[in-house]
Amino acid sequence: MCCNKGKHVLPQIEPTPTGIAELLNYRTCDRKKFLENIRSYNSTMSFTSLGAKIDTSVGNNINGAYNFRIHGTICHRIGSILPVTESDIAHPKFAQIDIYDSAAQIDQRQYHSPQLERSVLEKIQSILMETNPFVHLFRTMDQISREKGQSIDLTLRLVAEGPQDQRRYNAPTASEIAVLIMNNEEGTSRDIVLHTRANFQQNINEYHRSYDALHYVLLFPHGEDGWTIDASSLSGEHVTVMQ
């Protein structure tokens, strides 16, 4: 089923960072702990949260196997880069964690997921701080917003489209995945508009090239582009999500 039996040849992806590859492949103590809670490790490192209309009537409040039922579709959401509410200031979540120093980040990640091993969290976080452009982007937004000792409101747009070199894979950099919005300049409905201070969460358009990378950070540690509606193979043929 994948790639229409080899008909569609996709651009080569970046190799998995050594530290994450070891957690996935080697027979070590950390590997066992990592694989047992791999979804939790991904969630605590992700920049976006899961959004859905959840039916709580069949959740943990009844006996039997755990159930998770939703109405409609699942989406990914992202909120203010800087904590705004009292609860977020005390315990920031998702992208908000990345503006703090390394030790404070680990403390907050363990607060939300106490079952995870600190040593494994430290290893993954260190790798992402070196390889993932979104980590640097959010930290830069915080630094710019606090220039001259004043906290200013900053808005940034992650553009949905842009030039792509189909001959080889190009890992994105912060300057390639984001542009400053000046004077409330309008963009496209697919763009992700990031605010340093906002009391709301926005849904991310599933056609955005960074839709997957912002949530599934262990699959896209380099911030690689995921599938987009305009995705094509090296031969120029359109590629669907299934392919």
PDB file of C-alpha atoms in Angstrom:
ATOM      1  CA  MET A   1       0.000   0.000   0.000  1.00  0.00           C
ATOM      2  CA  CYS A   2       2.870   2.377   0.733  1.00  0.00           C
ATOM      3  CA  CYS A   3       3.941   4.649  -2.125  1.00  0.00           C
ATOM      4  CA  ASN A   4       1.658   2.785  -4.571  1.00  0.00           C
ATOM      5  CA  LYS A   5       3.971  -0.273  -4.680  1.00  0.00           C
ATOM      6  CA  GLY A   6       7.055   1.859  -5.325  1.00  0.00           C
ATOM      7  CA  LYS A   7       5.528   4.014  -8.069  1.00  0.00           C
ATOM      8  CA  HIS A   8       5.989   7.177  -6.000  1.00  0.00           C
ATOM      9  CA  VAL A   9       9.552   7.831  -4.842  1.00  0.00           C
ATOM     10  CA  LEU A  10       9.632  10.309  -1.974  1.00  0.00           C
ATOM     11  CA  PRO A  11      12.554  12.610  -1.062  1.00  0.00           C
ATOM     12  CA  GLN A  12      15.079  11.080   1.339  1.00  0.00           C
ATOM     13  CA  ILE A  13      14.462  11.958   4.985  1.00  0.00           C
ATOM     14  CA  GLU A  14      17.092  13.007   7.482  1.00  0.00           C
ATOM     15  CA  PRO A  15      18.631  10.103   9.479  1.00  0.00           C
ATOM     16  CA  THR A  16      17.320   9.600  12.999  1.00  0.00           C
ATOM     17  CA  PRO A  17      19.593  11.309  15.577  1.00  0.00           C
ATOM     18  CA  THR A  18      21.933   8.810  17.242  1.00  0.00           C
ATOM     19  CA  GLY A  19      20.462   9.172  20.744  1.00  0.00           C
ATOM     20  CA  ILE A  20      16.889   8.536  19.590  1.00  0.00           C
ATOM     21  CA  ALA A  21      18.046   5.669  17.334  1.00  0.00           C
ATOM     22  CA  GLU A  22      19.653   4.019  20.360  1.00  0.00           C
ATOM     23  CA  LEU A  23      16.409   4.256  22.317  1.00  0.00           C
ATOM     24  CA  LEU A  24      14.553   2.650  19.424  1.00  0.00           C
ATOM     25  CA  ASN A  25      16.979  -0.080  18.448  1.00  0.00           C
ATOM     26  CA  TYR A  26      19.482  -1.081  21.106  1.00  0.00           C
ATOM     27  CA  ARG A  27      18.785  -3.592  23.860  1.00  0.00           C
ATOM     28  CA  THR A  28      19.406  -1.279  26.786  1.00  0.00           C
ATOM     29  CA  CYS A  29      17.563  -0.523  30.006  1.00  0.00           C
ATOM     30  CA  ASP A  30      16.591   2.915  28.707  1.00  0.00           C
ATOM     31  CA  ARG A  31      15.208   1.362  25.502  1.00  0.00           C
ATOM     32  CA  LYS A  32      12.742  -0.804  27.422  1.00  0.00           C
ATOM     33  CA  LYS A  33      11.508   2.117  29.522  1.00  0.00           C
ATOM     34  CA  PHE A  34      11.302   4.308  26.434  1.00  0.00           C
ATOM     35  CA  LEU A  35       9.277   1.903  24.290  1.00  0.00           C
ATOM     36  CA  GLU A  36       6.843   1.157  27.102  1.00  0.00           C
ATOM     37  CA  ASN A  37       5.907   4.851  27.251  1.00  0.00           C
ATOM     38  CA  ILE A  38       6.868   6.093  23.795  1.00  0.00           C
ATOM     39  CA  ARG A  39       3.584   7.948  23.214  1.00  0.00           C
ATOM     40  CA  SER A  40       3.923   9.741  26.539  1.00  0.00           C
ATOM     41  CA  TYR A  41       7.503  10.731  25.738  1.00  0.00           C
ATOM     42  CA  ASN A  42       6.350  12.146  22.420  1.00  0.00           C
ATOM     43  CA  SER A  43       3.434  14.004  24.009  1.00  0.00           C
ATOM     44  CA  THR A  44       5.524  15.645  26.699  1.00  0.00           C
ATOM     45  CA  MET A  45       8.013  16.849  24.055  1.00  0.00           C
ATOM     46  CA  SER A  46       5.480  17.977  21.441  1.00  0.00           C
ATOM     47  CA  PHE A  47       4.726  21.606  20.652  1.00  0.00           C
ATOM     48  CA  THR A  48       0.998  21.114  20.049  1.00  0.00           C
ATOM     49  CA  SER A  49      -1.840  19.440  21.922  1.00  0.00           C
ATOM     50  CA  LEU A  50      -4.539  17.040  20.778  1.00  0.00           C
ATOM     51  CA  GLY A  51      -7.916  18.628  20.132  1.00  0.00           C
ATOM     52  CA  ALA A  52     -11.170  16.688  19.929  1.00  0.00           C
ATOM     53  CA  LYS A  53     -14.755  16.648  21.188  1.00  0.00           C
ATOM     54  CA  ILE A  54     -14.472  13.817  23.709  1.00  0.00           C
ATOM     55  CA  ASP A  55     -17.388  11.732  24.908  1.00  0.00           C
ATOM     56  CA  THR A  56     -16.630  11.361  28.622  1.00  0.00           C
ATOM     57  CA  SER A  57     -19.617   9.085  29.257  1.00  0.00           C
ATOM     58  CA  VAL A  58     -17.573   6.037  28.181  1.00  0.00           C
ATOM     59  CA  GLY A  59     -14.269   7.075  29.743  1.00  0.00           C
ATOM     60  CA  ASN A  60     -12.647   6.068  33.015  1.00  0.00           C
ATOM     61  CA  ASN A  61     -15.805   6.548  35.059  1.00  0.00           C
ATOM     62  CA  ILE A  62     -17.121   3.054  34.278  1.00  0.00           C
ATOM     63  CA  ASN A  63     -15.754  -0.459  34.765  1.00  0.00           C
ATOM     64  CA  GLY A  64     -14.065  -2.448  32.030  1.00  0.00           C
ATOM     65  CA  ALA A  65     -11.472  -1.629  29.400  1.00  0.00           C
ATOM     66  CA  TYR A  66     -10.427   1.980  28.920  1.00  0.00           C
ATOM     67  CA  ASN A  67     -12.430   3.754  26.217  1.00  0.00           C
ATOM     68  CA  PHE A  68     -11.657   6.952  24.337  1.00  0.00           C
ATOM     69  CA  ARG A  69     -14.513   8.053  22.083  1.00  0.00           C
ATOM     70  CA  ILE A  70     -14.674  11.291  20.146  1.00  0.00           C
ATOM     71  CA  HIS A  71     -17.231  13.074  17.990  1.00  0.00           C
ATOM     72  CA  GLY A  72     -16.087  14.663  14.745  1.00  0.00           C
ATOM     73  CA  THR A  73     -12.412  14.853  13.848  1.00  0.00           C
ATOM     74  CA  ILE A  74      -9.133  15.057  15.759  1.00  0.00           C
ATOM     75  CA  CYS A  75      -7.044  18.194  15.366  1.00  0.00           C
ATOM     76  CA  HIS A  76      -3.806  19.676  16.686  1.00  0.00           C
ATOM     77  CA  ARG A  77      -3.868  22.933  18.657  1.00  0.00           C
ATOM     78  CA  ILE A  78      -1.284  25.490  19.687  1.00  0.00           C
ATOM     79  CA  GLY A  79      -1.685  28.374  22.102  1.00  0.00           C
ATOM     80  CA  SER A  80       0.300  31.309  23.447  1.00  0.00           C
ATOM     81  CA  ILE A  81       4.091  30.884  23.461  1.00  0.00           C
ATOM     82  CA  LEU A  82       4.344  32.691  26.817  1.00  0.00           C
ATOM     83  CA  PRO A  83       2.189  31.438  29.720  1.00  0.00           C
ATOM     84  CA  VAL A  84      -0.770  33.754  30.322  1.00  0.00           C
ATOM     85  CA  THR A  85      -3.142  32.096  32.786  1.00  0.00           C
ATOM     86  CA  GLU A  86      -2.185  31.391  36.401  1.00  0.00           C
ATOM     87  CA  SER A  87      -2.214  27.634  35.826  1.00  0.00           C
ATOM     88  CA  ASP A  88       0.065  27.934  32.774  1.00  0.00           C
ATOM     89  CA  ILE A  89       2.463  30.246  34.606  1.00  0.00           C
ATOM     90  CA  ALA A  90       2.765  27.683  37.404  1.00  0.00           C
ATOM     91  CA  HIS A  91       2.975  24.698  35.056  1.00  0.00           C
ATOM     92  CA  PRO A  92       3.519  25.611  31.371  1.00  0.00           C
ATOM     93  CA  LYS A  93       2.584  23.072  28.705  1.00  0.00           C
ATOM     94  CA  PHE A  94       3.761  22.056  25.235  1.00  0.00           C
ATOM     95  CA  ALA A  95       5.612  24.862  23.366  1.00  0.00           C
ATOM     96  CA  GLN A  96       5.520  27.103  26.449  1.00  0.00           C
ATOM     97  CA  ILE A  97       8.025  24.819  28.180  1.00  0.00           C
ATOM     98  CA  ASP A  98      10.730  25.485  25.590  1.00  0.00           C
ATOM     99  CA  ILE A  99      11.332  29.085  26.677  1.00  0.00           C
ATOM    100  CA  TYR A 100      12.753  27.942  30.061  1.00  0.00           C
ATOM    101  CA  ASP A 101      16.239  26.669  30.877  1.00  0.00           C
ATOM    102  CA  SER A 102      16.990  22.967  30.449  1.00  0.00           C
ATOM    103  CA  ALA A 103      16.540  21.913  34.096  1.00  0.00           C
ATOM    104  CA  ALA A 104      13.246  23.781  34.453  1.00  0.00           C
ATOM    105  CA  GLN A 105      11.991  22.178  31.237  1.00  0.00           C
ATOM    106  CA  ILE A 106      12.630  18.693  32.597  1.00  0.00           C
ATOM    107  CA  ASP A 107      10.899  19.584  35.879  1.00  0.00           C
ATOM    108  CA  GLN A 108       7.767  20.723  34.040  1.00  0.00           C
ATOM    109  CA  ARG A 109       7.737  17.721  31.714  1.00  0.00           C
ATOM    110  CA  GLN A 110       7.975  15.381  34.694  1.00  0.00           C
ATOM    111  CA  TYR A 111       5.195  17.264  36.461  1.00  0.00           C
ATOM    112  CA  HIS A 112       2.825  16.480  33.589  1.00  0.00           C
ATOM    113  CA  SER A 113       4.162  12.930  33.092  1.00  0.00           C
ATOM    114  CA  PRO A 114       5.630  11.702  36.406  1.00  0.00           C
ATOM    115  CA  GLN A 115       5.860   8.100  35.166  1.00  0.00           C
ATOM    116  CA  LEU A 116       8.629   8.998  32.687  1.00  0.00           C
ATOM    117  CA  GLU A 117      12.338   8.528  33.392  1.00  0.00           C
ATOM    118  CA  ARG A 118      14.223  11.777  33.929  1.00  0.00           C
ATOM    119  CA  SER A 119      17.382  10.461  32.262  1.00  0.00           C
ATOM    120  CA  VAL A 120      15.465   9.549  29.099  1.00  0.00           C
ATOM    121  CA  LEU A 121      13.709  12.931  29.065  1.00  0.00           C
ATOM    122  CA  GLU A 122      17.064  14.680  29.408  1.00  0.00           C
ATOM    123  CA  LYS A 123      18.519  12.682  26.508  1.00  0.00           C
ATOM    124  CA  ILE A 124      15.597  13.404  24.155  1.00  0.00           C
ATOM    125  CA  GLN A 125      15.391  17.052  25.151  1.00  0.00           C
ATOM    126  CA  SER A 126      19.119  17.557  24.564  1.00  0.00           C
ATOM    127  CA  ILE A 127      18.818  16.066  21.076  1.00  0.00           C
ATOM    128  CA  LEU A 128      15.822  18.221  20.145  1.00  0.00           C
ATOM    129  CA  MET A 129      17.546  21.365  21.393  1.00  0.00           C
ATOM    130  CA  GLU A 130      20.337  20.648  18.916  1.00  0.00           C
ATOM    131  CA  THR A 131      18.339  19.443  15.912  1.00  0.00           C
ATOM    132  CA  ASN A 132      14.790  20.839  16.024  1.00  0.00           C
ATOM    133  CA  PRO A 133      14.321  24.327  14.500  1.00  0.00           C
ATOM    134  CA  PHE A 134      11.048  24.925  16.368  1.00  0.00           C
ATOM    135  CA  VAL A 135      12.852  24.839  19.725  1.00  0.00           C
ATOM    136  CA  HIS A 136      15.084  27.697  18.605  1.00  0.00           C
ATOM    137  CA  LEU A 137      12.146  29.547  17.043  1.00  0.00           C
ATOM    138  CA  PHE A 138      10.082  29.624  20.245  1.00  0.00           C
ATOM    139  CA  ARG A 139      13.082  30.579  22.367  1.00  0.00           C
ATOM    140  CA  THR A 140      13.869  33.399  19.930  1.00  0.00           C
ATOM    141  CA  MET A 141      10.291  34.673  20.132  1.00  0.00           C
ATOM    142  CA  ASP A 142      10.611  34.849  23.911  1.00  0.00           C
ATOM    143  CA  GLN A 143      13.968  36.629  23.727  1.00  0.00           C
ATOM    144  CA  ILE A 144      12.725  39.221  21.222  1.00  0.00           C
ATOM    145  CA  SER A 145       9.525  39.852  23.185  1.00  0.00           C
ATOM    146  CA  ARG A 146      11.577  40.658  26.295  1.00  0.00           C
ATOM    147  CA  GLU A 147      14.082  43.009  24.660  1.00  0.00           C
ATOM    148  CA  LYS A 148      15.101  46.113  26.612  1.00  0.00           C
ATOM    149  CA  GLY A 149      13.568  44.712  29.780  1.00  0.00           C
ATOM    150  CA  GLN A 150      10.033  45.116  28.465  1.00  0.00           C
ATOM    151  CA  SER A 151       7.568  42.405  27.536  1.00  0.00           C
ATOM    152  CA  ILE A 152       6.040  43.144  24.134  1.00  0.00           C
ATOM    153  CA  ASP A 153       3.440  41.188  22.204  1.00  0.00           C
ATOM    154  CA  LEU A 154       4.977  39.497  19.178  1.00  0.00           C
ATOM    155  CA  THR A 155       3.218  37.694  16.365  1.00  0.00           C
ATOM    156  CA  LEU A 156       4.879  35.228  14.040  1.00  0.00           C
ATOM    157  CA  ARG A 157       3.565  33.223  11.115  1.00  0.00           C
ATOM    158  CA  LEU A 158       4.645  29.728  10.122  1.00  0.00           C
ATOM    159  CA  VAL A 159       4.026  29.873   6.399  1.00  0.00           C
ATOM    160  CA  ALA A 160       2.119  26.992   4.869  1.00  0.00           C
ATOM    161  CA  GLU A 161       3.844  27.034   1.495  1.00  0.00           C
ATOM    162  CA  GLY A 162       7.269  27.869   0.113  1.00  0.00           C
ATOM    163  CA  PRO A 163       9.956  26.726  -2.307  1.00  0.00           C
ATOM    164  CA  GLN A 164      10.997  23.107  -2.123  1.00  0.00           C
ATOM    165  CA  ASP A 165      13.943  21.470  -3.832  1.00  0.00           C
ATOM    166  CA  GLN A 166      12.577  18.118  -5.027  1.00  0.00           C
ATOM    167  CA  ARG A 167      16.025  16.858  -6.082  1.00  0.00           C
ATOM    168  CA  ARG A 168      17.096  16.321  -2.457  1.00  0.00           C
ATOM    169  CA  TYR A 169      15.743  16.717   1.057  1.00  0.00           C
ATOM    170  CA  ASN A 170      16.380  20.076   2.709  1.00  0.00           C
ATOM    171  CA  ALA A 171      15.978  20.196   6.478  1.00  0.00           C
ATOM    172  CA  PRO A 172      14.245  23.468   7.447  1.00  0.00           C
ATOM    173  CA  THR A 173      15.781  26.232   9.498  1.00  0.00           C
ATOM    174  CA  ALA A 174      14.016  28.830  11.617  1.00  0.00           C
ATOM    175  CA  SER A 175      14.394  31.480   8.906  1.00  0.00           C
ATOM    176  CA  GLU A 176      12.746  29.189   6.363  1.00  0.00           C
ATOM    177  CA  ILE A 177       9.698  28.131   8.349  1.00  0.00           C
ATOM    178  CA  ALA A 178       8.583  31.466   9.792  1.00  0.00           C
ATOM    179  CA  VAL A 179       8.060  35.087   8.864  1.00  0.00           C
ATOM    180  CA  LEU A 180       7.263  38.118  11.008  1.00  0.00           C
ATOM    181  CA  ILE A 181       3.791  39.596  10.543  1.00  0.00           C
ATOM    182  CA  MET A 182       3.963  43.343  10.154  1.00  0.00           C
ATOM    183  CA  ASN A 183       0.931  45.638  10.576  1.00  0.00           C
ATOM    184  CA  ASN A 184      -1.504  42.699  10.818  1.00  0.00           C
ATOM    185  CA  GLU A 185      -0.624  41.622   7.302  1.00  0.00           C
ATOM    186  CA  GLU A 186      -2.998  38.920   6.083  1.00  0.00           C
ATOM    187  CA  GLY A 187      -1.774  35.447   5.215  1.00  0.00           C
ATOM    188  CA  THR A 188      -3.438  32.260   4.021  1.00  0.00           C
ATOM    189  CA  SER A 189      -5.924  30.194   5.999  1.00  0.00           C
ATOM    190  CA  ARG A 190      -3.332  27.416   6.251  1.00  0.00           C
ATOM    191  CA  ASP A 191      -0.661  29.514   8.001  1.00  0.00           C
ATOM    192  CA  ILE A 192      -0.003  28.989  11.716  1.00  0.00           C
ATOM    193  CA  VAL A 193      -0.074  32.351  13.495  1.00  0.00           C
ATOM    194  CA  LEU A 194       1.908  32.252  16.742  1.00  0.00           C
ATOM    195  CA  HIS A 195       1.330  34.795  19.520  1.00  0.00           C
ATOM    196  CA  THR A 196       3.604  35.459  22.467  1.00  0.00           C
ATOM    197  CA  ARG A 197       0.570  36.312  24.590  1.00  0.00           C
ATOM    198  CA  ALA A 198      -2.909  35.077  23.687  1.00  0.00           C
ATOM    199  CA  ASN A 199      -5.741  33.725  25.825  1.00  0.00           C
ATOM    200  CA  PHE A 200      -6.902  31.190  23.242  1.00  0.00           C
ATOM    201  CA  GLN A 201      -5.795  28.126  21.313  1.00  0.00           C
ATOM    202  CA  GLN A 202      -5.865  27.891  17.546  1.00  0.00           C
ATOM    203  CA  ASN A 203      -6.455  24.793  15.469  1.00  0.00           C
ATOM    204  CA  ILE A 204      -3.659  23.984  13.038  1.00  0.00           C
ATOM    205  CA  ASN A 205      -4.759  23.370   9.476  1.00  0.00           C
ATOM    206  CA  GLU A 206      -4.060  19.729   8.614  1.00  0.00           C
ATOM    207  CA  TYR A 207      -2.687  20.800   5.219  1.00  0.00           C
ATOM    208  CA  HIS A 208       0.172  22.736   6.835  1.00  0.00           C
ATOM    209  CA  ARG A 209       3.595  21.241   6.103  1.00  0.00           C
ATOM    210  CA  SER A 210       4.550  21.456   9.806  1.00  0.00           C
ATOM    211  CA  TYR A 211       1.315  19.844  11.059  1.00  0.00           C
ATOM    212  CA  ASP A 212       3.022  16.510  11.725  1.00  0.00           C
ATOM    213  CA  ALA A 213       6.413  17.835  12.844  1.00  0.00           C
ATOM    214  CA  LEU A 214       4.958  20.038  15.592  1.00  0.00           C
ATOM    215  CA  HIS A 215       3.159  17.121  17.239  1.00  0.00           C
ATOM    216  CA  TYR A 216       5.078  13.945  16.370  1.00  0.00           C
ATOM    217  CA  VAL A 217       8.510  15.229  17.392  1.00  0.00           C
ATOM    218  CA  LEU A 218      10.062  11.772  17.765  1.00  0.00           C
ATOM    219  CA  LEU A 219       9.157  10.956  14.153  1.00  0.00           C
ATOM    220  CA  PHE A 220      10.295  14.368  12.885  1.00  0.00           C
ATOM    221  CA  PRO A 221      13.156  15.387  15.235  1.00  0.00           C
ATOM    222  CA  HIS A 222      14.662  17.689  12.600  1.00  0.00           C
ATOM    223  CA  GLY A 223      11.358  19.512  12.056  1.00  0.00           C
ATOM    224  CA  GLU A 224      11.022  17.961   8.605  1.00  0.00           C
ATOM    225  CA  ASP A 225       8.033  18.767   6.431  1.00  0.00           C
ATOM    226  CA  GLY A 226       5.206  16.265   6.732  1.00  0.00           C
ATOM    227  CA  TRP A 227       2.548  15.587   4.108  1.00  0.00           C
ATOM    228  CA  THR A 228       0.858  18.571   2.484  1.00  0.00           C
ATOM    229  CA  ILE A 229      -2.003  18.821   0.013  1.00  0.00           C
ATOM    230  CA  ASP A 230       0.530  19.744  -2.675  1.00  0.00           C
ATOM    231  CA  ALA A 231       2.971  16.927  -1.853  1.00  0.00           C
ATOM    232  CA  SER A 232       4.577  15.259  -4.848  1.00  0.00           C
ATOM    233  CA  SER A 233       7.097  12.516  -5.549  1.00  0.00           C
ATOM    234  CA  LEU A 234      10.547  13.073  -7.078  1.00  0.00           C
ATOM    235  CA  SER A 235       8.956  12.416 -10.475  1.00  0.00           C
ATOM    236  CA  GLY A 236       6.444  15.227  -9.892  1.00  0.00           C
ATOM    237  CA  GLU A 237       3.378  13.024  -9.366  1.00  0.00           C
ATOM    238  CA  HIS A 238       0.841  13.974  -6.681  1.00  0.00           C
ATOM    239  CA  VAL A 239       1.122  11.948  -3.463  1.00  0.00           C
ATOM    240  CA  THR A 240      -1.871  11.279  -1.192  1.00  0.00           C
ATOM    241  CA  VAL A 241      -1.787  10.800   2.575  1.00  0.00           C
ATOM    242  CA  MET A 242      -2.275   7.041   2.172  1.00  0.00           C
ATOM    243  CA  GLN A 243       0.625   6.732  -0.287  1.00  0.00           C
TER     244      GLN A 243
END
